[in-house]
Coordinates of C-alpha atoms in Angstrom, one line a residue:
M232 CA 0.0 0.0 0.0
I233 CA 1.2 3.5 -0.8
A234 CA 2.0 5.7 2.2
L235 CA 3.6 9.2 2.8
I236 CA 6.3 9.4 5.4
R237 CA 8.7 12.2 6.3
P238 CA 12.2 11.8 4.9
D239 CA 14.1 9.0 6.7
V240 CA 17.6 7.7 6.6
L241 CA 16.2 4.2 6.4
L242 CA 15.4 4.8 2.7
H243 CA 19.1 5.7 1.9
H244 CA 19.7 3.1 -0.7
S245 CA 16.2 3.1 -2.2
Y246 CA 16.3 6.9 -2.5
L247 CA 19.7 6.7 -4.4
E248 CA 18.4 4.0 -6.7
A249 CA 15.4 6.2 -7.6
S250 CA 17.7 9.2 -8.1
D251 CA 19.7 7.2 -10.6
E252 CA 16.4 6.2 -12.4
F253 CA 15.4 9.9 -12.7
G254 CA 18.8 10.9 -14.0
D255 CA 18.7 14.6 -15.0
A256 CA 14.9 14.6 -15.3
Q257 CA 12.8 17.1 -13.4
R258 CA 11.8 15.9 -10.0
D259 CA 9.0 18.2 -8.8
G260 CA 8.4 17.5 -5.1
D261 CA 12.0 16.5 -4.4
G262 CA 13.4 20.0 -4.1
D263 CA 16.8 21.1 -5.3
W264 CA 20.1 19.5 -4.2
A265 CA 21.9 22.8 -4.8
E266 CA 20.6 26.2 -3.6
P267 CA 23.2 29.0 -4.0
A268 CA 23.8 31.7 -1.5
D269 CA 21.8 34.9 -2.0
T270 CA 21.9 38.5 -0.9
G271 CA 19.1 38.0 1.6
G272 CA 21.5 36.1 4.0
F273 CA 20.9 32.5 2.8
P274 CA 24.4 30.9 3.0
G275 CA 23.7 28.3 0.3
R276 CA 23.6 24.6 0.5
T277 CA 24.6 21.9 -1.9
F278 CA 24.3 18.1 -1.9
T279 CA 25.9 15.9 -4.5
R280 CA 25.1 12.4 -5.6
E281 CA 28.5 11.3 -4.4
G282 CA 28.1 13.0 -1.1
L283 CA 24.7 11.3 -0.6
T284 CA 26.3 7.9 -0.8
T285 CA 27.8 8.4 2.7
K286 CA 25.8 7.7 5.8
D287 CA 26.6 11.2 7.2
G288 CA 26.0 13.0 3.9
F289 CA 22.6 11.3 3.5
A290 CA 21.7 12.0 7.2
A291 CA 22.5 15.7 6.6
F292 CA 20.3 15.7 3.5
V293 CA 17.4 14.1 5.4
Q294 CA 17.7 16.7 8.2
W295 CA 17.8 19.5 5.6
R296 CA 14.5 18.2 4.1
L297 CA 12.9 17.9 7.6
D298 CA 14.1 21.4 8.6
R299 CA 12.4 23.0 5.6
A300 CA 9.0 22.6 7.3
L301 CA 10.0 24.8 10.2
P302 CA 8.9 28.4 9.8
D303 CA 12.3 29.8 10.9
S304 CA 14.5 27.3 8.9
L305 CA 17.2 28.6 6.6
R306 CA 16.1 28.8 3.0
P307 CA 16.6 31.0 0.0
T308 CA 15.1 34.4 0.1
G309 CA 11.5 34.2 -1.2
H310 CA 11.1 30.5 -0.5
V311 CA 8.3 29.4 1.9
S312 CA 8.2 26.7 4.5
C313 CA 7.7 23.3 2.8
T314 CA 7.0 19.9 4.3
Y315 CA 8.6 17.1 2.3
F316 CA 7.1 13.6 2.2
W317 CA 8.5 10.5 0.6
M318 CA 6.1 8.1 -1.2
V319 CA 6.7 4.6 -0.1
D320 CA 5.4 1.1 -0.6
D321 CA 4.9 0.3 3.0
A322 CA 5.7 -3.4 2.4
D323 CA 8.8 -4.8 4.1
P324 CA 11.3 -3.4 3.3
L325 CA 10.1 0.1 2.6
T326 CA 10.7 1.2 -0.9
Y327 CA 11.1 4.8 -2.0
L328 CA 8.7 5.5 -4.8
G329 CA 8.8 9.3 -5.1
S330 CA 8.5 12.7 -3.4
L331 CA 5.7 15.1 -2.6
S332 CA 6.3 18.6 -1.3
L333 CA 3.6 20.6 0.5
R334 CA 4.3 24.3 0.4
H335 CA 2.7 26.1 3.4
D336 CA 2.1 29.4 1.6
L337 CA 1.9 30.8 -1.9
T338 CA 4.3 33.5 -3.3
P339 CA 3.4 35.3 -6.5
F340 CA 5.6 32.8 -8.4
L341 CA 4.0 29.8 -6.7
L342 CA 0.5 31.2 -7.4
D343 CA 1.3 31.1 -11.2
F344 CA 3.8 28.2 -11.6
G345 CA 4.2 25.9 -8.6
G346 CA 1.1 25.7 -6.3
H347 CA 0.9 24.2 -2.9
I348 CA 1.8 20.7 -3.9
G349 CA 4.4 19.2 -6.2
Y350 CA 5.2 15.5 -6.7
S351 CA 7.2 13.1 -8.8
V352 CA 7.2 9.3 -9.0
R353 CA 10.3 7.3 -9.9
P354 CA 10.1 5.9 -13.4
S355 CA 9.9 2.2 -12.4
A356 CA 6.8 3.0 -10.2
R357 CA 4.8 4.9 -12.7
A358 CA 1.5 3.8 -14.2
R359 CA 0.5 2.0 -10.9
G360 CA -1.6 4.6 -9.3
V361 CA 1.2 5.8 -7.0
A362 CA 0.8 9.5 -7.8
T363 CA -3.0 9.5 -7.4
A364 CA -2.7 7.7 -4.0
A365 CA 0.1 10.0 -2.8
L366 CA -1.8 13.1 -3.9
R367 CA -4.9 12.0 -2.0
L368 CA -2.8 11.6 1.1
G369 CA -1.0 14.9 0.5
L370 CA -4.4 16.7 0.3
G371 CA -5.2 15.3 3.7
H372 CA -2.0 16.8 5.1
A373 CA -2.9 20.1 3.4
C374 CA -6.3 20.0 5.0
A375 CA -4.7 19.5 8.4
M376 CA -2.7 22.7 7.8
D377 CA -5.9 24.6 6.9
I378 CA -5.1 24.8 3.2
D379 CA -8.4 24.4 1.4
P380 CA -8.5 24.4 -1.5
A381 CA -4.9 23.6 -2.6
L382 CA -3.4 24.9 -5.8
L383 CA -1.7 22.4 -8.1
T384 CA -0.1 23.1 -11.4
C385 CA 1.2 20.9 -14.2
H386 CA 2.8 21.5 -17.5
V387 CA 0.3 21.8 -20.4
A388 CA 1.9 18.8 -22.1
N389 CA 1.8 16.6 -19.0
G390 CA -1.4 14.6 -19.6
V391 CA -0.6 12.1 -16.9
S392 CA -0.3 14.7 -14.1
R393 CA -3.4 16.5 -15.4
R394 CA -5.4 13.2 -15.1
V395 CA -4.0 12.7 -11.6
I396 CA -5.1 16.1 -10.5
E397 CA -8.5 15.8 -12.0
T398 CA -9.0 12.4 -10.5
C399 CA -8.4 13.9 -7.1
G400 CA -11.0 16.6 -7.7
G401 CA -9.0 19.3 -9.3
V402 CA -11.1 22.1 -10.8
F403 CA -9.3 23.7 -13.8
E404 CA -8.9 27.5 -13.5
D405 CA -6.7 28.7 -16.3
I406 CA -3.3 28.4 -18.1
R407 CA -0.5 30.7 -17.2
G408 CA 2.6 30.5 -19.3
D409 CA 3.0 26.7 -19.9
Q410 CA 1.2 25.7 -16.7
R411 CA -2.4 24.4 -16.2
R412 CA -3.7 25.6 -12.8
Y413 CA -6.2 23.6 -10.7
W414 CA -7.8 24.2 -7.3
V415 CA -8.3 20.9 -5.4
P416 CA -10.6 20.6 -2.4
T417 CA -8.8 19.1 0.6
G418 CA -11.8 18.4 2.7
G419 CA -11.4 21.3 5.1

């Protein structure tokens, strides 16, 4: 069964295997591994694939993901608090299937191009209902944070993501740039 858990070092090897599957492809919901320093005081932070192979490097990465949910955590200027979840198959052993990010607020940029929730599913787990199950769970977390409705966006050419959003109750609003925008009730 599909579950959402907070990032955990127990998924070290499974996360890296999925990362290799993604290659250089966009991984919405997984966040960036490199965020440069900015003039607003953010000192920058970078993780590399090689650095994530070590136990300590991966533990630092997991903590970075967990900390981003805290309102006073270090993050680039203009970024909002964000709770990261990892999609897993909760069979034994846990298997990392993808990521879902839940942004606590909307900036003008997120209002047009990112929304409250982003997600990505590793290639080997696609076409199995993982994204739909994970989004439904993510909407429950959004509801618990008093986000209702939640804004989701997807590229106009991404028919799979469009169907996932619509299956979860997304109501199409408009297209801005190359993004379709949907408001999805969370049950709040």
